[in-house]
């Protein structure tokens, strides 16, 4: 079986409408993003981790969090999360991307590993766990399926 490269994209911006700077809020001495990063790093089936944000000047502060936590940083389209994920997939020559929203503070490495393994074993286009508490789940998406979805959008 071909080895599949899977990259985690933590989707984060600082200008949330409901709670500006939400991903930078401190919880138990760390930002929400740092809690997520720490949890994703524990996953064994993830080959790389990016903070994926926009090119908006307010979002560039997230680069320092990426560097501090020894993960990668990408800033791209202000309007299209899917384009940011596709850009990272292309940079990494990835087969799959894992979409993790920057406010899913309870992202779980065990469920990430189970999802990625299930996704690869079943040659799936899209994988998501259901019936879990809010803030735990992520999505695993095959890059060709993500490209097809993007091409189908208005």
mmCIF file of C-alpha atoms in Angstrom:
data_model
loop_
_atom_site.group_PDB
_atom_site.id
_atom_site.type_symbol
_atom_site.label_atom_id
_atom_site.label_comp_id
_atom_site.label_asym_id
_atom_site.label_seq_id
_atom_site.Cartn_x
_atom_site.Cartn_y
_atom_site.Cartn_z
ATOM 1 C CA UNK A 1 0.000 0.000 0.000
ATOM 2 C CA UNK A 2 1.246 3.464 -0.938
ATOM 3 C CA UNK A 3 2.321 5.647 1.961
ATOM 4 C CA UNK A 4 -0.052 8.617 2.140
ATOM 5 C CA UNK A 5 1.102 12.018 3.320
ATOM 6 C CA UNK A 6 -1.375 13.730 5.615
ATOM 7 C CA UNK A 7 -1.012 17.357 6.667
ATOM 8 C CA UNK A 8 -3.023 19.023 9.438
ATOM 9 C CA UNK A 9 -4.281 22.523 8.676
ATOM 10 C CA UNK A 10 -5.344 24.460 11.750
ATOM 11 C CA UNK A 11 -7.655 27.084 10.275
ATOM 12 C CA UNK A 12 -7.365 30.258 12.329
ATOM 13 C CA UNK A 13 -7.990 33.981 12.034
ATOM 14 C CA UNK A 14 -7.901 36.735 14.616
ATOM 15 C CA UNK A 15 -10.891 38.786 13.519
ATOM 16 C CA UNK A 16 -13.812 36.626 14.603
ATOM 17 C CA UNK A 17 -17.078 38.564 14.539
ATOM 18 C CA UNK A 18 -18.525 37.089 17.717
ATOM 19 C CA UNK A 19 -15.304 37.041 19.761
ATOM 20 C CA UNK A 20 -12.407 38.954 18.173
ATOM 21 C CA UNK A 21 -9.018 37.374 18.875
ATOM 22 C CA UNK A 22 -10.701 34.155 20.013
ATOM 23 C CA UNK A 23 -7.798 31.886 18.978
ATOM 24 C CA UNK A 24 -5.435 34.042 21.064
ATOM 25 C CA UNK A 25 -7.514 33.883 24.249
ATOM 26 C CA UNK A 26 -5.703 32.340 27.190
ATOM 27 C CA UNK A 27 -6.987 29.120 28.721
ATOM 28 C CA UNK A 28 -4.937 27.671 31.591
ATOM 29 C CA UNK A 29 -1.904 29.772 30.633
ATOM 30 C CA UNK A 30 -1.862 28.965 26.904
ATOM 31 C CA UNK A 31 -3.672 30.332 23.885
ATOM 32 C CA UNK A 32 -6.467 28.256 22.395
ATOM 33 C CA UNK A 33 -4.203 27.678 19.389
ATOM 34 C CA UNK A 34 -1.398 26.353 21.567
ATOM 35 C CA UNK A 35 -3.740 23.828 23.191
ATOM 36 C CA UNK A 36 -4.811 22.622 19.740
ATOM 37 C CA UNK A 37 -1.216 22.438 18.488
ATOM 38 C CA UNK A 38 -0.170 20.441 21.545
ATOM 39 C CA UNK A 39 -2.983 17.944 20.961
ATOM 40 C CA UNK A 40 -2.364 17.592 17.210
ATOM 41 C CA UNK A 41 1.350 17.005 17.825
ATOM 42 C CA UNK A 42 0.420 13.866 19.772
ATOM 43 C CA UNK A 43 -1.198 12.305 16.691
ATOM 44 C CA UNK A 44 0.985 9.660 15.056
ATOM 45 C CA UNK A 45 -0.701 9.706 11.629
ATOM 46 C CA UNK A 46 -0.107 13.402 10.917
ATOM 47 C CA UNK A 47 2.985 14.201 8.837
ATOM 48 C CA UNK A 48 3.031 17.960 9.351
ATOM 49 C CA UNK A 49 1.093 20.757 11.009
ATOM 50 C CA UNK A 50 0.331 24.228 9.663
ATOM 51 C CA UNK A 51 -1.461 27.212 11.052
ATOM 52 C CA UNK A 52 -3.415 28.297 7.963
ATOM 53 C CA UNK A 53 -4.551 31.886 8.083
ATOM 54 C CA UNK A 54 -5.216 34.779 5.773
ATOM 55 C CA UNK A 55 -2.868 37.421 4.421
ATOM 56 C CA UNK A 56 -4.725 40.063 6.449
ATOM 57 C CA UNK A 57 -2.161 42.026 8.501
ATOM 58 C CA UNK A 58 -3.988 41.249 11.769
ATOM 59 C CA UNK A 59 -3.490 37.518 11.195
ATOM 60 C CA UNK A 60 0.285 37.676 10.767
ATOM 61 C CA UNK A 61 0.783 37.554 14.548
ATOM 62 C CA UNK A 62 -0.097 33.856 14.321
ATOM 63 C CA UNK A 63 3.292 33.226 12.702
ATOM 64 C CA UNK A 64 4.994 33.758 16.069
ATOM 65 C CA UNK A 65 2.765 31.105 17.651
ATOM 66 C CA UNK A 66 3.680 28.690 14.860
ATOM 67 C CA UNK A 67 7.402 29.371 15.301
ATOM 68 C CA UNK A 68 7.197 29.148 19.103
ATOM 69 C CA UNK A 69 5.488 25.759 18.803
ATOM 70 C CA UNK A 70 7.763 24.507 16.005
ATOM 71 C CA UNK A 71 5.062 24.050 13.399
ATOM 72 C CA UNK A 72 4.614 25.622 9.984
ATOM 73 C CA UNK A 73 2.719 28.763 9.014
ATOM 74 C CA UNK A 74 0.834 29.632 5.861
ATOM 75 C CA UNK A 75 -1.095 32.770 5.013
ATOM 76 C CA UNK A 76 -3.244 32.839 1.908
ATOM 77 C CA UNK A 77 -6.653 33.883 0.668
ATOM 78 C CA UNK A 78 -8.631 36.105 3.028
ATOM 79 C CA UNK A 79 -11.901 34.696 1.745
ATOM 80 C CA UNK A 80 -11.283 31.049 0.864
ATOM 81 C CA UNK A 81 -10.290 28.455 3.450
ATOM 82 C CA UNK A 82 -10.373 25.765 0.759
ATOM 83 C CA UNK A 83 -7.760 27.660 -1.285
ATOM 84 C CA UNK A 84 -5.488 27.900 1.755
ATOM 85 C CA UNK A 85 -5.755 24.154 2.329
ATOM 86 C CA UNK A 86 -5.099 23.403 -1.350
ATOM 87 C CA UNK A 87 -2.052 25.693 -1.300
ATOM 88 C CA UNK A 88 -0.630 23.852 1.716
ATOM 89 C CA UNK A 89 -1.399 20.485 0.103
ATOM 90 C CA UNK A 90 0.512 21.558 -2.985
ATOM 91 C CA UNK A 91 3.461 22.905 -0.951
ATOM 92 C CA UNK A 92 3.683 19.593 0.912
ATOM 93 C CA UNK A 93 2.730 17.282 -1.976
ATOM 94 C CA UNK A 94 0.124 15.901 0.418
ATOM 95 C CA UNK A 95 -2.433 13.206 -0.339
ATOM 96 C CA UNK A 96 -4.779 14.274 2.454
ATOM 97 C CA UNK A 97 -5.415 17.342 4.560
ATOM 98 C CA UNK A 98 -6.963 17.437 7.992
ATOM 99 C CA UNK A 99 -9.107 20.511 8.584
ATOM 100 C CA UNK A 100 -9.091 21.583 12.222
ATOM 101 C CA UNK A 101 -10.794 24.812 13.154
ATOM 102 C CA UNK A 102 -8.808 27.129 15.405
ATOM 103 C CA UNK A 103 -11.472 27.095 18.094
ATOM 104 C CA UNK A 104 -11.711 23.297 18.452
ATOM 105 C CA UNK A 105 -9.716 23.380 21.669
ATOM 106 C CA UNK A 106 -10.580 19.774 22.512
ATOM 107 C CA UNK A 107 -9.232 18.306 19.253
ATOM 108 C CA UNK A 108 -8.237 14.791 20.200
ATOM 109 C CA UNK A 109 -5.117 13.009 18.929
ATOM 110 C CA UNK A 110 -6.645 9.540 19.389
ATOM 111 C CA UNK A 111 -9.659 10.413 17.225
ATOM 112 C CA UNK A 112 -7.370 12.122 14.692
ATOM 113 C CA UNK A 113 -5.303 8.960 14.362
ATOM 114 C CA UNK A 114 -8.397 6.760 14.074
ATOM 115 C CA UNK A 115 -9.908 9.041 11.429
ATOM 116 C CA UNK A 116 -6.732 9.269 9.338
ATOM 117 C CA UNK A 117 -6.183 5.509 9.529
ATOM 118 C CA UNK A 118 -9.795 4.810 8.549
ATOM 119 C CA UNK A 119 -9.563 7.367 5.736
ATOM 120 C CA UNK A 120 -6.404 5.830 4.274
ATOM 121 C CA UNK A 121 -7.459 2.200 4.757
ATOM 122 C CA UNK A 122 -10.761 2.827 2.990
ATOM 123 C CA UNK A 123 -9.302 5.129 0.334
ATOM 124 C CA UNK A 124 -11.961 7.636 1.362
ATOM 125 C CA UNK A 125 -12.531 11.078 -0.072
ATOM 126 C CA UNK A 126 -13.909 12.538 3.162
ATOM 127 C CA UNK A 127 -13.855 11.343 6.755
ATOM 128 C CA UNK A 128 -15.406 12.886 9.847
ATOM 129 C CA UNK A 129 -16.348 11.437 13.219
ATOM 130 C CA UNK A 130 -19.920 11.929 14.357
ATOM 131 C CA UNK A 131 -21.676 11.899 17.727
ATOM 132 C CA UNK A 132 -18.721 13.374 19.608
ATOM 133 C CA UNK A 133 -18.779 16.451 21.828
ATOM 134 C CA UNK A 134 -18.370 19.834 20.160
ATOM 135 C CA UNK A 135 -14.720 20.878 19.820
ATOM 136 C CA UNK A 136 -13.225 17.408 19.356
ATOM 137 C CA UNK A 137 -13.723 16.526 15.712
ATOM 138 C CA UNK A 138 -11.844 17.388 12.569
ATOM 139 C CA UNK A 139 -12.243 16.444 8.909
ATOM 140 C CA UNK A 140 -9.886 14.386 6.748
ATOM 141 C CA UNK A 141 -10.146 15.235 3.059
ATOM 142 C CA UNK A 142 -8.381 13.628 0.108
ATOM 143 C CA UNK A 143 -6.689 16.330 -1.960
ATOM 144 C CA UNK A 144 -8.331 15.256 -5.267
ATOM 145 C CA UNK A 145 -11.763 15.513 -3.590
ATOM 146 C CA UNK A 146 -10.862 18.943 -2.213
ATOM 147 C CA UNK A 147 -9.789 20.048 -5.701
ATOM 148 C CA UNK A 148 -13.046 18.740 -7.167
ATOM 149 C CA UNK A 149 -15.059 20.556 -4.517
ATOM 150 C CA UNK A 150 -13.181 23.795 -5.174
ATOM 151 C CA UNK A 151 -13.672 23.498 -8.926
ATOM 152 C CA UNK A 152 -17.430 23.008 -8.366
ATOM 153 C CA UNK A 153 -17.834 26.176 -6.308
ATOM 154 C CA UNK A 154 -19.215 29.455 -7.627
#
